[in-house]
Amino acid sequence: LAAILNIFSGSNYYVNLVWYNFFTMAGPIALYRILQTEISSRLLSYLLAFTIPTSLFWCSGFHKEGILFTALALIIYMVHRLAGGKSLRFMHLLVVGISFLAILLLRNNLILPLLPALAGYLIAARSGKSPVFIYASVVAAGFIMFFLSPYLGMDLPAAVSNRQHEFIALGGRTAVPVTPLEPTAGSFLRNLPSALYIGFF
């Protein structure tokens, strides 16, 4: 991307940054439009969409997180439209396709938690049933499918376990002690409290 922008900017980093932010501004705008329908305060919607410090840092500099955030926000915006009873035209579907492609190229591990979350949201919005029940059902179904995947030709537990082992093998000066994952449901369940603790605290 930087190489392409350099053609038009004469290799000027700051001009590249303006172009980059022009394209990635679609993410915060999509988030703002979603929040406007869910929160009555326009000011709060604006603050949540545009001024969270970590978003400002990672999404306004020349980092791939800006592209990821934009792709995620656009996908969620399109699903939000669909949940609201609006149809998606070809252009909308093209945006969703490009956004998914961007996520696959930059952080493919985000797809696994994203799909069930979007499915749960869409089902809960369309069915009118309890969102807690819908999300619990989708999570349970996703959990079962995850551990049945070796029998469907895609061994997802082994892929996650191998990724963790590779990360541990990288080493480093500081490390958080973790129990190595095995590609079994028991191992994942035993490691769940530790993963939640590390992830949130």
Coordinates of N, CA and C in Angstrom, one line a residue:
L1 N 0.8 -1.2 0.0 CA 0.0 0.0 0.0 C 0.9 1.3 0.0
A2 N 1.9 1.2 0.8 CA 2.8 2.4 0.9 C 3.5 2.6 -0.5
A3 N 3.8 1.5 -1.2 CA 4.5 1.6 -2.5 C 3.5 2.3 -3.5
I4 N 2.3 1.9 -3.4 CA 1.3 2.4 -4.4 C 1.1 3.9 -4.1
L5 N 0.9 4.3 -2.8 CA 0.7 5.7 -2.4 C 1.9 6.5 -2.7
N6 N 3.1 5.9 -2.7 CA 4.4 6.7 -3.0 C 4.4 7.2 -4.4
I7 N 3.7 6.5 -5.3 CA 3.6 6.9 -6.7 C 3.0 8.2 -6.8
F8 N 1.9 8.5 -6.0 CA 1.1 9.7 -6.1 C 1.6 10.8 -5.2
S9 N 2.4 10.4 -4.1 CA 2.8 11.4 -3.1 C 4.3 11.8 -3.3
G10 N 5.0 11.1 -4.2 CA 6.4 11.4 -4.3 C 7.2 10.9 -3.1
S11 N 6.7 9.8 -2.5 CA 7.3 9.1 -1.3 C 7.3 10.0 -0.1
N12 N 6.3 10.9 0.0 CA 6.1 11.7 1.2 C 5.3 11.0 2.2
Y13 N 5.8 10.7 3.4 CA 5.1 9.9 4.4 C 3.8 10.7 4.8
Y14 N 3.9 12.0 5.0 CA 2.8 12.7 5.6 C 1.6 12.8 4.5
V15 N 2.0 12.9 3.3 CA 0.9 12.9 2.2 C 0.3 11.5 2.2
N16 N 1.1 10.4 2.3 CA 0.6 9.1 2.4 C -0.4 8.9 3.5
L17 N 0.0 9.5 4.6 CA -0.9 9.4 5.8 C -2.3 10.1 5.6
V18 N -2.3 11.2 4.9 CA -3.5 11.9 4.6 C -4.4 11.0 3.7
W19 N -3.8 10.4 2.6 CA -4.5 9.4 1.8 C -5.0 8.2 2.6
Y20 N -4.1 7.7 3.4 CA -4.5 6.5 4.2 C -5.7 6.8 5.1
N21 N -5.6 7.9 5.8 CA -6.7 8.3 6.7 C -8.0 8.6 5.9
F22 N -7.9 9.1 4.7 CA -9.1 9.4 3.8 C -9.8 8.1 3.6
F23 N -9.1 7.0 3.3 CA -9.7 5.7 3.0 C -10.2 5.1 4.3
T24 N -9.4 5.1 5.4 CA -9.8 4.4 6.6 C -10.9 5.2 7.5
M25 N -11.2 6.4 7.1 CA -12.2 7.2 7.8 C -13.6 6.5 7.7
A26 N -13.7 5.7 6.7 CA -15.0 5.0 6.5 C -15.4 4.1 7.7
G27 N -14.4 3.6 8.4 CA -14.6 2.8 9.6 C -15.3 3.5 10.7
P28 N -14.7 4.6 11.2 CA -15.3 5.4 12.3 C -16.7 6.0 11.8
I29 N -16.8 6.3 10.6 CA -18.1 6.8 10.1 C -19.2 5.7 10.2
A30 N -18.8 4.5 9.8 CA -19.8 3.4 9.8 C -20.1 3.1 11.3
L31 N -19.2 3.1 12.2 CA -19.4 2.9 13.6 C -20.3 4.0 14.2
Y32 N -20.1 5.2 13.8 CA -20.9 6.4 14.2 C -22.4 6.2 13.8
R33 N -22.6 5.7 12.5 CA -23.9 5.5 12.0 C -24.7 4.4 12.8
I34 N -23.9 3.4 13.2 CA -24.5 2.3 14.0 C -24.9 2.8 15.3
L35 N -24.0 3.5 16.0 CA -24.2 4.0 17.3 C -25.4 5.0 17.4
Q36 N -25.5 5.8 16.3 CA -26.6 6.8 16.2 C -28.0 6.1 16.4
T37 N -28.1 4.9 15.8 CA -29.4 4.2 15.9 C -29.6 3.5 17.3
E38 N -28.5 3.3 18.0 CA -28.6 2.6 19.3 C -28.5 3.5 20.5
I39 N -27.9 4.7 20.4 CA -27.7 5.6 21.5 C -28.4 6.9 21.2
S40 N -29.1 7.4 22.1 CA -29.9 8.7 21.9 C -29.0 9.9 21.8
S41 N -27.8 9.9 22.5 CA -27.0 11.0 22.5 C -26.0 11.0 21.3
R42 N -26.1 12.1 20.5 CA -25.2 12.2 19.3 C -23.8 12.5 19.8
L43 N -23.6 13.2 20.8 CA -22.3 13.5 21.3 C -21.6 12.3 21.8
L44 N -22.3 11.4 22.5 CA -21.7 10.2 23.0 C -21.4 9.3 21.8
S45 N -22.3 9.2 20.8 CA -22.0 8.4 19.6 C -20.7 8.9 18.9
Y46 N -20.6 10.2 18.8 CA -19.4 10.8 18.2 C -18.1 10.5 19.0
L47 N -18.2 10.6 20.3 CA -17.0 10.4 21.2 C -16.6 8.9 21.1
L48 N -17.6 8.0 21.1 CA -17.3 6.5 21.0 C -16.7 6.2 19.7
A49 N -17.2 6.8 18.6 CA -16.7 6.4 17.3 C -15.4 7.0 16.9
F50 N -15.1 8.3 17.4 CA -14.0 9.0 16.8 C -12.9 9.3 17.8
T51 N -13.1 9.3 19.1 CA -12.1 9.8 20.0 C -11.5 8.8 21.1
I52 N -11.8 7.5 20.9 CA -11.2 6.6 21.9 C -9.7 6.6 21.6
P53 N -8.8 6.8 22.6 CA -7.4 7.1 22.4 C -6.7 5.9 21.7
T54 N -7.0 4.7 22.0 CA -6.3 3.6 21.3 C -6.7 3.5 19.8
S55 N -7.9 3.8 19.5 CA -8.4 3.9 18.1 C -7.7 5.0 17.4
L56 N -7.6 6.1 18.1 CA -6.9 7.3 17.4 C -5.5 6.9 17.1
F57 N -4.8 6.2 18.0 CA -3.4 5.9 17.8 C -3.2 4.9 16.7
W58 N -3.9 3.7 16.8 CA -3.7 2.6 15.9 C -4.3 2.8 14.6
C59 N -5.4 3.6 14.5 CA -6.1 3.7 13.3 C -5.8 4.9 12.5
S60 N -5.1 5.9 13.0 CA -4.8 7.1 12.3 C -3.3 7.1 11.7
G61 N -2.4 6.3 12.4 CA -1.1 6.2 11.8 C -1.1 5.2 10.7
F62 N 0.0 5.0 10.1 CA 0.1 4.1 9.0 C 0.3 2.6 9.5
H63 N -0.7 2.1 10.1 CA -0.7 0.8 10.7 C -1.8 -0.1 10.0
K64 N -1.6 -1.4 10.0 CA -2.7 -2.2 9.4 C -4.0 -2.3 10.2
E65 N -3.9 -1.9 11.5 CA -5.0 -1.8 12.4 C -6.1 -0.9 11.8
G66 N -5.7 0.2 11.2 CA -6.7 1.1 10.6 C -7.5 0.4 9.5
I67 N -6.9 -0.4 8.7 CA -7.6 -1.1 7.7 C -8.5 -2.2 8.3
L68 N -8.0 -2.9 9.3 CA -8.7 -3.9 10.0 C -10.0 -3.3 10.7
F69 N -9.8 -2.2 11.4 CA -10.9 -1.5 12.0 C -12.0 -1.1 11.0
T70 N -11.5 -0.6 9.9 CA -12.4 -0.1 8.8 C -13.2 -1.3 8.3
A71 N -12.5 -2.4 8.0 CA -13.1 -3.6 7.4 C -14.2 -4.2 8.4
L72 N -13.8 -4.3 9.7 CA -14.7 -4.8 10.7 C -16.0 -3.9 10.8
A73 N -15.7 -2.5 10.9 CA -16.8 -1.6 11.0 C -17.8 -1.7 9.8
L74 N -17.2 -1.8 8.6 CA -18.1 -1.8 7.4 C -18.9 -3.1 7.4
I75 N -18.3 -4.2 7.8 CA -19.0 -5.5 7.8 C -20.2 -5.4 8.9
I76 N -19.8 -4.9 10.1 CA -20.9 -4.8 11.1 C -22.0 -3.8 10.7
Y77 N -21.6 -2.7 10.0 CA -22.6 -1.8 9.5 C -23.5 -2.4 8.5
M78 N -23.0 -3.3 7.6 CA -23.8 -3.9 6.6 C -24.8 -4.9 7.3
V79 N -24.2 -5.7 8.3 CA -25.1 -6.6 9.0 C -26.1 -5.9 9.8
H80 N -25.8 -4.7 10.3 CA -26.8 -3.9 11.1 C -27.9 -3.4 10.1
R81 N -27.5 -3.1 8.9 CA -28.6 -2.7 7.9 C -29.5 -3.9 7.7
L82 N -28.9 -5.1 7.5 CA -29.6 -6.3 7.2 C -30.6 -6.6 8.4
A83 N -30.0 -6.5 9.6 CA -30.8 -6.8 10.8 C -32.0 -5.8 10.9
G84 N -31.8 -4.6 10.4 CA -32.9 -3.6 10.5 C -33.9 -3.7 9.4
G85 N -33.8 -4.8 8.6 CA -34.8 -5.0 7.5 C -34.5 -4.4 6.2
K86 N -33.3 -3.8 6.1 CA -32.9 -3.2 4.8 C -32.2 -4.3 4.0
S87 N -32.3 -4.2 2.7 CA -31.7 -5.1 1.8 C -30.3 -4.6 1.4
L88 N -29.4 -5.5 1.0 CA -28.1 -5.2 0.6 C -28.0 -5.3 -0.9
R89 N -27.6 -4.2 -1.5 CA -27.4 -4.1 -3.0 C -26.0 -4.7 -3.3
F90 N -25.8 -4.8 -4.6 CA -24.5 -5.4 -5.1 C -23.3 -4.6 -4.5
M91 N -23.4 -3.3 -4.4 CA -22.3 -2.5 -3.9 C -22.0 -2.8 -2.5
H92 N -23.1 -3.0 -1.7 CA -22.9 -3.4 -0.3 C -22.2 -4.8 -0.2
L93 N -22.6 -5.7 -1.0 CA -22.1 -7.0 -0.9 C -20.6 -7.0 -1.4
L94 N -20.3 -6.1 -2.3 CA -18.9 -6.0 -2.7 C -18.0 -5.4 -1.6
V95 N -18.5 -4.5 -0.9 CA -17.8 -3.9 0.3 C -17.6 -5.0 1.4
V96 N -18.6 -5.8 1.6 CA -18.5 -6.9 2.6 C -17.4 -7.9 2.1
G97 N -17.4 -8.2 0.8 CA -16.5 -9.2 0.3 C -15.0 -8.6 0.4
I98 N -14.8 -7.4 0.0 CA -13.5 -6.8 0.1 C -13.1 -6.7 1.6
S99 N -14.0 -6.4 2.5 CA -13.7 -6.2 3.9 C -13.2 -7.6 4.5
F100 N -14.0 -8.7 4.1 CA -13.6 -10.0 4.6 C -12.2 -10.4 4.0
L101 N -12.0 -10.1 2.8 CA -10.7 -10.3 2.1 C -9.6 -9.6 2.9
A102 N -9.8 -8.4 3.2 CA -8.8 -7.6 4.0 C -8.5 -8.2 5.3
I103 N -9.5 -8.7 6.0 CA -9.3 -9.4 7.3 C -8.6 -10.7 7.1
L104 N -8.9 -11.4 6.1 CA -8.2 -12.7 5.8 C -6.7 -12.5 5.5
L105 N -6.4 -11.4 4.8 CA -5.0 -11.1 4.5 C -4.2 -10.6 5.7
L106 N -4.9 -9.8 6.5 CA -4.1 -9.1 7.6 C -4.2 -9.8 8.9
R107 N -5.3 -10.3 9.3 CA -5.5 -11.1 10.6 C -6.6 -12.1 10.4
N108 N -6.2 -13.2 9.8 CA -7.3 -14.2 9.5 C -7.9 -14.9 10.7
N109 N -7.2 -14.8 11.9 CA -7.7 -15.4 13.1 C -9.0 -14.6 13.6
L110 N -9.2 -13.4 13.1 CA -10.4 -12.6 13.5 C -11.7 -13.2 12.9
I111 N -11.6 -13.9 11.8 CA -12.8 -14.5 11.2 C -13.5 -15.5 12.1
L112 N -12.8 -16.3 12.8 CA -13.4 -17.3 13.6 C -14.3 -16.8 14.7
P113 N -13.9 -15.8 15.5 CA -14.9 -15.2 16.4 C -15.9 -14.3 15.8
L114 N -15.6 -13.7 14.6 CA -16.5 -12.7 14.0 C -17.7 -13.3 13.4
L115 N -17.6 -14.5 12.7 CA -18.8 -15.1 12.1 C -19.9 -15.5 13.1
P116 N -19.6 -16.2 14.2 CA -20.6 -16.5 15.1 C -21.3 -15.3 15.8
A117 N -20.4 -14.2 16.0 CA -21.0 -13.0 16.6 C -22.0 -12.3 15.7
L118 N -21.6 -12.3 14.4 CA -22.5 -11.6 13.4 C -23.8 -12.5 13.2
A119 N -23.6 -13.8 13.2 CA -24.8 -14.7 13.1 C -25.7 -14.5 14.3
G120 N -25.1 -14.5 15.5 CA -26.0 -14.3 16.7 C -26.7 -13.0 16.6
Y121 N -26.0 -11.9 16.2 CA -26.7 -10.6 16.2 C -27.8 -10.6 15.2
L122 N -27.6 -11.2 14.0 CA -28.6 -11.2 12.9 C -29.8 -12.0 13.3
I123 N -29.5 -13.2 13.9 CA -30.7 -14.0 14.3 C -31.5 -13.4 15.5
A124 N -30.7 -12.8 16.5 CA -31.4 -12.1 17.6 C -32.3 -11.0 17.1
A125 N -31.7 -10.2 16.2 CA -32.5 -9.0 15.7 C -33.7 -9.4 14.8
R126 N -33.5 -10.5 14.0 CA -34.6 -10.9 13.1 C -35.7 -11.7 13.9
S127 N -35.3 -12.5 14.9 CA -36.3 -13.4 15.5 C -37.1 -12.7 16.6
G128 N -36.5 -11.7 17.2 CA -37.2 -11.0 18.3 C -37.1 -11.8 19.6
K129 N -36.4 -12.9 19.6 CA -36.3 -13.7 20.9 C -35.2 -13.1 21.7
S130 N -35.0 -13.7 22.9 CA -34.0 -13.2 23.9 C -32.6 -13.3 23.3
P131 N -31.9 -12.1 23.3 CA -30.5 -12.1 22.7 C -29.6 -13.1 23.5
V132 N -29.8 -13.2 24.9 CA -29.0 -14.0 25.7 C -29.1 -15.5 25.3
F133 N -30.4 -15.9 25.0 CA -30.6 -17.3 24.6 C -30.0 -17.5 23.2
I134 N -30.2 -16.6 22.3 CA -29.7 -16.7 20.9 C -28.2 -16.8 20.9
Y135 N -27.5 -15.9 21.7 CA -26.0 -15.9 21.7 C -25.5 -17.1 22.4
A136 N -26.2 -17.6 23.4 CA -25.7 -18.8 24.1 C -25.8 -20.0 23.2
S137 N -26.9 -20.0 22.4 CA -27.1 -21.1 21.4 C -26.1 -21.1 20.3
V138 N -25.8 -19.9 19.8 CA -24.8 -19.7 18.7 C -23.4 -20.1 19.3
V139 N -23.0 -19.7 20.5 CA -21.7 -20.0 21.1 C -21.6 -21.5 21.3
A140 N -22.7 -22.1 21.8 CA -22.7 -23.6 22.0 C -22.5 -24.3 20.7
A141 N -23.3 -23.9 19.6 CA -23.2 -24.5 18.3 C -21.8 -24.3 17.7
G142 N -21.2 -23.1 17.9 CA -19.8 -22.8 17.4 C -18.8 -23.7 18.1
F143 N -19.0 -23.8 19.5 CA -18.1 -24.7 20.3 C -18.1 -26.1 19.8
I144 N -19.3 -26.6 19.5 CA -19.5 -28.0 19.1 C -18.8 -28.2 17.7
M145 N -19.1 -27.2 16.8 CA -18.6 -27.3 15.4 C -17.0 -27.2 15.4
F146 N -16.5 -26.4 16.3 CA -15.1 -26.2 16.5 C -14.4 -27.5 16.8
F147 N -15.0 -28.3 17.7 CA -14.4 -29.6 18.1 C -14.8 -30.7 17.2
L148 N -15.8 -30.5 16.4 CA -16.1 -31.5 15.3 C -15.4 -31.3 14.0
S149 N -14.7 -30.2 13.9 CA -14.0 -29.8 12.7 C -13.0 -30.8 12.2
P150 N -12.3 -31.6 13.1 CA -11.3 -32.6 12.6 C -12.0 -33.7 11.8
Y151 N -13.3 -33.9 12.1 CA -14.1 -34.9 11.3 C -14.7 -34.4 10.0
L152 N -14.6 -33.0 9.9 CA -15.1 -32.4 8.7 C -14.0 -32.0 7.7
G153 N -12.7 -32.4 8.0 CA -11.6 -32.1 7.1 C -10.8 -30.9 7.4
M154 N -11.2 -30.2 8.6 CA -10.4 -29.0 9.0 C -10.2 -29.1 10.5
D155 N -9.0 -29.3 10.9 CA -8.7 -29.5 12.3 C -8.3 -28.2 13.0
L156 N -9.4 -27.5 13.4 CA -9.2 -26.2 14.0 C -8.6 -26.2 15.4
P157 N -8.9 -27.2 16.2 CA -8.2 -27.2 17.5 C -6.7 -27.4 17.4
A158 N -6.3 -28.3 16.4 CA -4.9 -28.5 16.2 C -4.2 -27.3 15.7
A159 N -4.9 -26.5 14.8 CA -4.3 -25.3 14.3 C -4.1 -24.2 15.4
V160 N -5.1 -24.1 16.3 CA -5.0 -23.2 17.4 C -3.8 -23.6 18.3
S161 N -3.8 -24.9 18.6 CA -2.7 -25.5 19.5 C -1.4 -25.2 18.9
N162 N -1.2 -25.5 17.6 CA 0.1 -25.3 16.9 C 0.5 -23.8 16.9
R163 N -0.5 -22.9 16.7 CA -0.2 -21.5 16.7 C 0.4 -21.1 18.1
Q164 N -0.3 -21.6 19.1 CA 0.2 -21.3 20.5 C 1.6 -21.8 20.7
H165 N 1.9 -23.0 20.3 CA 3.2 -23.6 20.5 C 4.3 -22.8 19.7
E166 N 3.9 -22.4 18.5 CA 4.9 -21.6 17.7 C 5.1 -20.3 18.4
F167 N 4.1 -19.6 19.0 CA 4.3 -18.4 19.7 C 5.2 -18.5 20.9
I168 N 4.9 -19.6 21.7 CA 5.7 -19.9 22.9 C 7.2 -20.1 22.5
A169 N 7.4 -20.8 21.3 CA 8.8 -21.1 20.9 C 9.5 -19.8 20.5
L170 N 8.8 -18.7 20.2 CA 9.5 -17.5 19.8 C 10.4 -17.0 21.0
G171 N 10.0 -17.2 22.2 CA 10.8 -16.8 23.3 C 10.6 -15.3 23.6
G172 N 11.6 -14.7 24.2 CA 11.6 -13.3 24.5 C 12.1 -13.1 25.9
R173 N 12.3 -11.8 26.3 CA 12.8 -11.5 27.6 C 11.7 -11.6 28.7
T174 N 10.5 -11.3 28.3 CA 9.4 -11.4 29.3 C 8.4 -12.4 28.7
A175 N 7.7 -13.1 29.6 CA 6.6 -14.0 29.1 C 5.6 -14.2 30.2
V176 N 4.4 -14.5 29.8 CA 3.3 -14.8 30.8 C 3.3 -16.3 30.8
P177 N 3.4 -17.0 31.9 CA 3.4 -18.4 32.0 C 2.0 -19.0 31.6
V178 N 2.0 -19.8 30.6 CA 0.7 -20.5 30.1 C 1.0 -22.0 30.0
T179 N -0.1 -22.7 30.2 CA -0.1 -24.2 30.0 C -0.3 -24.4 28.5
P180 N 0.6 -25.2 27.9 CA 0.4 -25.5 26.5 C -0.9 -26.2 26.2
L181 N -1.5 -25.7 25.1 CA -2.8 -26.3 24.7 C -2.6 -27.6 23.9
E182 N -3.5 -28.5 24.2 CA -3.6 -29.8 23.4 C -4.9 -29.7 22.5
P183 N -4.9 -30.3 21.4 CA -6.1 -30.2 20.5 C -7.3 -31.0 21.0
T184 N -7.7 -30.8 22.3 CA -8.8 -31.6 22.8 C -9.7 -30.6 23.5
A185 N -11.0 -30.9 23.7 CA -12.0 -30.0 24.3 C -11.6 -29.9 25.8
G186 N -11.1 -30.9 26.4 CA -10.7 -30.9 27.9 C -9.6 -29.9 28.1
S187 N -8.6 -29.9 27.2 CA -7.5 -29.0 27.3 C -7.9 -27.5 27.2
F188 N -8.8 -27.3 26.2 CA -9.3 -25.9 26.0 C -10.1 -25.4 27.1
L189 N -11.0 -26.3 27.7 CA -11.8 -25.9 28.9 C -10.9 -25.7 30.1
R190 N -9.9 -26.5 30.3 CA -8.9 -26.3 31.4 C -8.2 -25.0 31.3
N191 N -7.9 -24.6 30.1 CA -7.1 -23.3 29.9 C -8.0 -22.1 29.8
L192 N -9.3 -22.3 29.7 CA -10.2 -21.1 29.5 C -10.1 -20.1 30.7
P193 N -10.2 -20.5 31.9 CA -10.0 -19.5 33.0 C -8.7 -18.7 32.9
S194 N -7.6 -19.3 32.6 CA -6.3 -18.7 32.4 C -6.4 -17.7 31.2
A195 N -7.0 -18.1 30.1 CA -7.0 -17.3 28.9 C -7.9 -16.1 29.2
L196 N -9.0 -16.2 29.9 CA -9.9 -15.1 30.2 C -9.1 -14.1 31.1
Y197 N -8.4 -14.7 32.1 CA -7.6 -13.8 33.0 C -6.6 -13.0 32.3
I198 N -5.8 -13.7 31.4 CA -4.7 -13.0 30.7 C -5.3 -12.0 29.7
G199 N -6.4 -12.4 29.0 CA -7.1 -11.5 28.1 C -7.6 -10.2 28.7
F200 N -8.2 -10.3 29.9 CA -8.9 -9.2 30.5 C -8.1 -8.5 31.5
F201 N -7.2 -9.1 32.2 CA -6.5 -8.5 33.3 C -5.0 -8.4 33.1

